[in-house]
CSV table of C-alpha atoms in Angstrom, one decimal:
chain,number,residue,atom,x,y,z
A,1,ILE,CA,-64.9,49.8,-25.7
A,2,LEU,CA,-66.8,52.1,-23.5
A,3,VAL,CA,-66.7,51.7,-20.2
A,4,LEU,CA,-69.2,53.4,-17.6
A,5,GLY,CA,-69.4,53.1,-13.8
A,6,CYS,CA,-68.0,54.9,-10.4
A,7,SER,CA,-65.1,54.6,-8.9
A,8,PHE,CA,-64.5,50.7,-9.5
A,9,ALA,CA,-64.9,50.5,-13.2
A,10,GLN,CA,-62.7,53.9,-13.4
A,11,GLY,CA,-60.0,51.8,-11.5
A,12,VAL,CA,-59.1,54.5,-8.6
A,13,GLY,CA,-55.8,53.2,-6.6
A,14,LEU,CA,-54.2,51.2,-9.7
A,15,ARG,CA,-52.4,51.6,-12.9
A,16,LYS,CA,-54.0,52.2,-15.7
A,17,GLU,CA,-53.0,48.7,-17.2
A,18,HIS,CA,-54.5,47.3,-14.2
A,19,THR,CA,-58.1,48.3,-15.1
A,20,PHE,CA,-60.3,46.1,-16.3
A,21,GLY,CA,-61.0,48.9,-19.3
A,22,SER,CA,-57.2,48.3,-20.3
A,23,ILE,CA,-57.4,44.2,-19.9
A,24,LEU,CA,-60.2,44.1,-22.0
A,25,SER,CA,-58.3,46.1,-25.0
A,26,LYS,CA,-55.1,44.0,-24.4
A,27,LYS,CA,-56.9,40.9,-24.9
A,28,THR,CA,-59.7,41.5,-27.8
A,29,GLY,CA,-57.2,44.2,-29.4
A,30,ILE,CA,-59.8,47.2,-29.5
A,31,PRO,CA,-59.4,50.3,-27.9
A,32,HIS,CA,-61.2,51.5,-24.9
A,33,LEU,CA,-62.9,54.5,-23.3
A,34,ASN,CA,-63.5,54.7,-19.9
A,35,TYR,CA,-65.9,57.4,-19.2
A,36,ALA,CA,-66.7,55.6,-15.5
A,37,MET,CA,-66.7,59.0,-13.2
A,38,GLN,CA,-65.7,58.5,-9.5
A,39,GLY,CA,-68.6,59.4,-6.5
A,40,THR,CA,-71.2,58.7,-8.6
A,41,GLY,CA,-74.2,56.4,-8.8
A,42,PRO,CA,-76.4,54.5,-11.8
A,43,LEU,CA,-78.2,57.8,-12.8
A,44,ALA,CA,-75.1,59.6,-13.9
A,45,ALA,CA,-73.8,56.3,-16.2
A,46,PHE,CA,-77.5,57.0,-18.1
A,47,TYR,CA,-76.9,60.9,-18.6
A,48,ILE,CA,-73.1,59.7,-19.7
A,49,ALA,CA,-74.5,57.0,-22.2
A,50,GLU,CA,-77.2,59.0,-23.3
A,51,LYS,CA,-74.9,62.2,-24.0
A,52,PHE,CA,-72.2,60.5,-25.7
A,53,ILE,CA,-72.9,56.8,-26.9
A,54,LYS,CA,-74.5,58.7,-30.2
A,55,GLU,CA,-71.5,60.3,-30.6
A,56,ILE,CA,-68.2,57.7,-30.0
A,57,LYS,CA,-71.1,54.6,-31.2
A,58,PRO,CA,-68.8,51.9,-29.1
A,59,LYS,CA,-69.5,48.5,-30.3
A,60,TYR,CA,-69.0,47.1,-27.2
A,61,ILE,CA,-70.8,48.7,-23.9
A,62,CYS,CA,-69.3,47.4,-20.2
A,63,TYR,CA,-71.3,48.9,-17.4
A,64,LEU,CA,-69.7,47.9,-13.6
A,65,ARG,CA,-73.2,48.9,-11.9
A,66,SER,CA,-72.1,51.2,-8.4
A,67,MET,CA,-72.7,50.3,-5.0
A,68,ILE,CA,-77.0,50.5,-4.5
A,69,THR,CA,-76.1,53.1,-1.6
A,70,ARG,CA,-75.4,55.5,-4.3
A,71,LEU,CA,-78.0,58.3,-5.6
A,72,ASP,CA,-77.3,60.8,-8.0
A,73,ILE,CA,-80.4,63.7,-8.8
A,74,TYR,CA,-80.2,65.4,-11.9
A,75,GLU,CA,-81.7,68.7,-11.2
A,76,PRO,CA,-83.1,70.4,-14.5
A,77,GLU,CA,-83.3,73.6,-14.1
A,78,GLU,CA,-80.0,73.9,-13.1
A,79,ASN,CA,-79.0,71.7,-15.5
A,80,TYR,CA,-76.1,69.4,-13.5
A,81,LEU,CA,-76.2,65.9,-11.5
A,82,SER,CA,-75.9,66.4,-7.6
A,83,PHE,CA,-74.0,63.5,-6.1
A,84,THR,CA,-74.6,62.1,-2.5
A,85,HIS,CA,-74.2,58.8,-0.7
A,86,ASP,CA,-76.5,60.0,2.2
A,87,PRO,CA,-79.6,58.4,1.5
A,88,TYR,CA,-82.0,61.2,3.5
A,89,ALA,CA,-80.4,63.8,1.3
A,90,SER,CA,-81.0,62.0,-1.9
A,91,VAL,CA,-84.8,61.6,-1.4
A,92,ASN,CA,-85.4,65.0,0.3
A,93,ARG,CA,-83.4,66.4,-2.4
A,94,ALA,CA,-85.4,64.4,-5.0
A,95,ARG,CA,-89.2,65.7,-3.9
A,96,LYS,CA,-88.0,69.3,-4.3
A,97,ILE,CA,-87.9,68.3,-8.3
A,98,PRO,CA,-91.0,68.6,-10.3
A,99,TYR,CA,-90.0,65.7,-11.9
A,100,LEU,CA,-86.6,63.6,-11.9
A,101,THR,CA,-86.4,63.4,-15.7
A,102,SER,CA,-88.4,62.9,-18.5
A,103,ARG,CA,-86.1,61.3,-21.1
A,104,ARG,CA,-86.7,59.4,-24.1
A,105,HIS,CA,-85.2,56.6,-22.4
A,106,LEU,CA,-85.8,57.4,-18.9
A,107,SER,CA,-88.8,58.2,-16.1
A,108,PHE,CA,-89.6,57.9,-12.8
A,109,ASP,CA,-92.5,57.9,-10.8
A,110,HIS,CA,-92.6,60.2,-7.4
A,111,HIS,CA,-94.5,57.4,-5.8
A,112,TRP,CA,-90.6,55.6,-6.3
A,113,LEU,CA,-89.5,58.0,-3.7
A,114,ALA,CA,-91.8,56.5,-0.6
A,115,LEU,CA,-90.7,53.0,-1.6
A,116,GLU,CA,-87.8,51.1,0.7
A,117,ASN,CA,-86.4,49.8,-2.4
A,118,PHE,CA,-86.3,53.0,-4.0
A,119,ARG,CA,-82.7,52.6,-5.3
A,120,SER,CA,-83.1,48.8,-6.3
A,121,LYS,CA,-86.2,50.8,-8.6
A,122,VAL,CA,-83.4,53.2,-10.0
A,123,ASN,CA,-80.8,50.6,-11.0
A,124,ASP,CA,-83.1,48.1,-13.0
A,125,CYS,CA,-84.2,51.2,-14.6
A,126,VAL,CA,-81.2,52.6,-15.5
A,127,GLU,CA,-80.2,49.0,-16.5
A,128,LEU,CA,-82.7,49.3,-18.9
A,129,ALA,CA,-82.7,52.4,-20.1
A,130,ILE,CA,-78.7,52.2,-21.2
A,131,THR,CA,-79.9,48.8,-22.8
A,132,LYS,CA,-82.2,50.7,-25.1
A,133,ILE,CA,-79.4,53.8,-25.5
A,134,ALA,CA,-77.2,50.7,-26.6
A,135,GLU,CA,-79.5,48.6,-28.9
A,136,ASP,CA,-80.9,52.3,-30.6
A,137,ASN,CA,-77.0,52.3,-31.6
A,138,ASN,CA,-75.9,48.7,-32.2
A,139,ALA,CA,-73.5,48.2,-29.8
A,140,GLN,CA,-73.5,45.4,-27.3
A,141,ILE,CA,-73.5,45.8,-23.5
A,142,ALA,CA,-72.8,43.4,-20.8
A,143,ILE,CA,-73.5,45.0,-17.2
A,144,LEU,CA,-72.0,43.5,-14.0
A,145,ASP,CA,-72.7,44.5,-10.7
A,146,CYS,CA,-69.1,45.6,-8.7
A,147,CYS,CA,-70.0,44.4,-5.5
A,148,ALA,CA,-71.9,41.0,-6.1
A,149,LYS,CA,-70.5,38.0,-4.8
A,150,TYR,CA,-69.0,35.9,-7.3
A,151,LYS,CA,-69.1,32.4,-5.9
A,152,LYS,CA,-67.9,29.8,-8.9
A,153,GLY,CA,-66.7,30.9,-12.2
A,154,THR,CA,-63.6,29.2,-14.4
A,155,GLU,CA,-60.8,27.7,-12.8
A,156,TYR,CA,-58.5,31.6,-13.4
A,157,GLU,CA,-61.5,32.9,-12.3
A,158,ASN,CA,-61.2,31.4,-8.7
A,159,SER,CA,-57.6,31.7,-9.3
A,160,LEU,CA,-58.2,35.7,-9.0
A,161,LEU,CA,-61.2,35.5,-6.6
A,162,ARG,CA,-58.5,34.0,-3.9
A,163,LYS,CA,-56.8,36.9,-4.5
A,164,VAL,CA,-59.3,39.7,-3.8
A,165,HIS,CA,-58.5,40.9,-0.7
A,166,ILE,CA,-55.6,42.5,-2.1
A,167,LYS,CA,-56.8,46.5,-2.7
A,168,ALA,CA,-55.8,49.4,-4.5
A,169,ARG,CA,-52.9,51.6,-3.5
A,170,ASP,CA,-56.2,53.7,-1.4
A,171,LEU,CA,-56.8,50.6,0.6
A,172,MET,CA,-60.1,50.5,-0.2
A,173,HIS,CA,-61.0,50.4,-4.0
A,174,GLU,CA,-60.5,47.1,-5.9
A,175,GLY,CA,-57.3,45.6,-6.9
A,176,PRO,CA,-55.9,44.2,-9.8
A,177,TYR,CA,-57.2,40.9,-9.4
A,178,LYS,CA,-60.6,42.2,-9.2
A,179,HIS,CA,-60.1,43.7,-11.9
A,180,GLU,CA,-58.8,40.7,-13.8
A,181,PHE,CA,-61.7,38.6,-12.5
A,182,TRP,CA,-64.5,41.9,-13.8
A,183,ALA,CA,-62.3,41.3,-17.6
A,184,SER,CA,-63.2,37.9,-17.5
A,185,LYS,CA,-66.5,38.2,-17.3
A,186,PHE,CA,-66.8,40.9,-19.4
A,187,LEU,CA,-65.1,39.2,-22.1
A,188,GLN,CA,-67.3,35.9,-21.1
A,189,GLU,CA,-70.8,38.4,-21.2
A,190,LEU,CA,-69.9,40.2,-24.5
A,191,LYS,CA,-68.7,36.7,-25.9
A,192,LEU,CA,-65.4,38.1,-26.9
A,193,ASP,CA,-63.6,35.3,-24.8
A,194,ARG,CA,-63.2,32.6,-28.2
């Protein structure tokens, strides 16, 4: 199982055994690799997927989509990703780049930068690209939104949701009950809960 996402997926502030990746491994008996990176946005997940899925050959991919306010930009001439949470800096930096990316799975049009819902479009495009990479490598993928408000689920999930106010040690990231909840949702999405 390959885990992609930001610090929420990485499990910042939690013990390793309390992260949803570890919970998935324990429940399924399938080992996991957590390639989530704190402070990153959707493009980082895409570049990690593009670089490592072919090498690792995971059977399952769990992508916990980061907050929509995040945007990371690939700077091809310097060959590195830069990360920022400042929307104006992100867009200004992106405008200076001749193309955001022209890779096989993912491409953006510059006119998107002028749209108010640019970040939403980036998230949608990244989801499609990672899904395509997964399909190309015979992996099943499940995508959840780290900030989605889940209203109803199984009785077990509802009991976890009543405890989600309990945060990780840093008091900012999600705590063990939310990770249990995400693990339950990923098991359902990947049809491993049987």
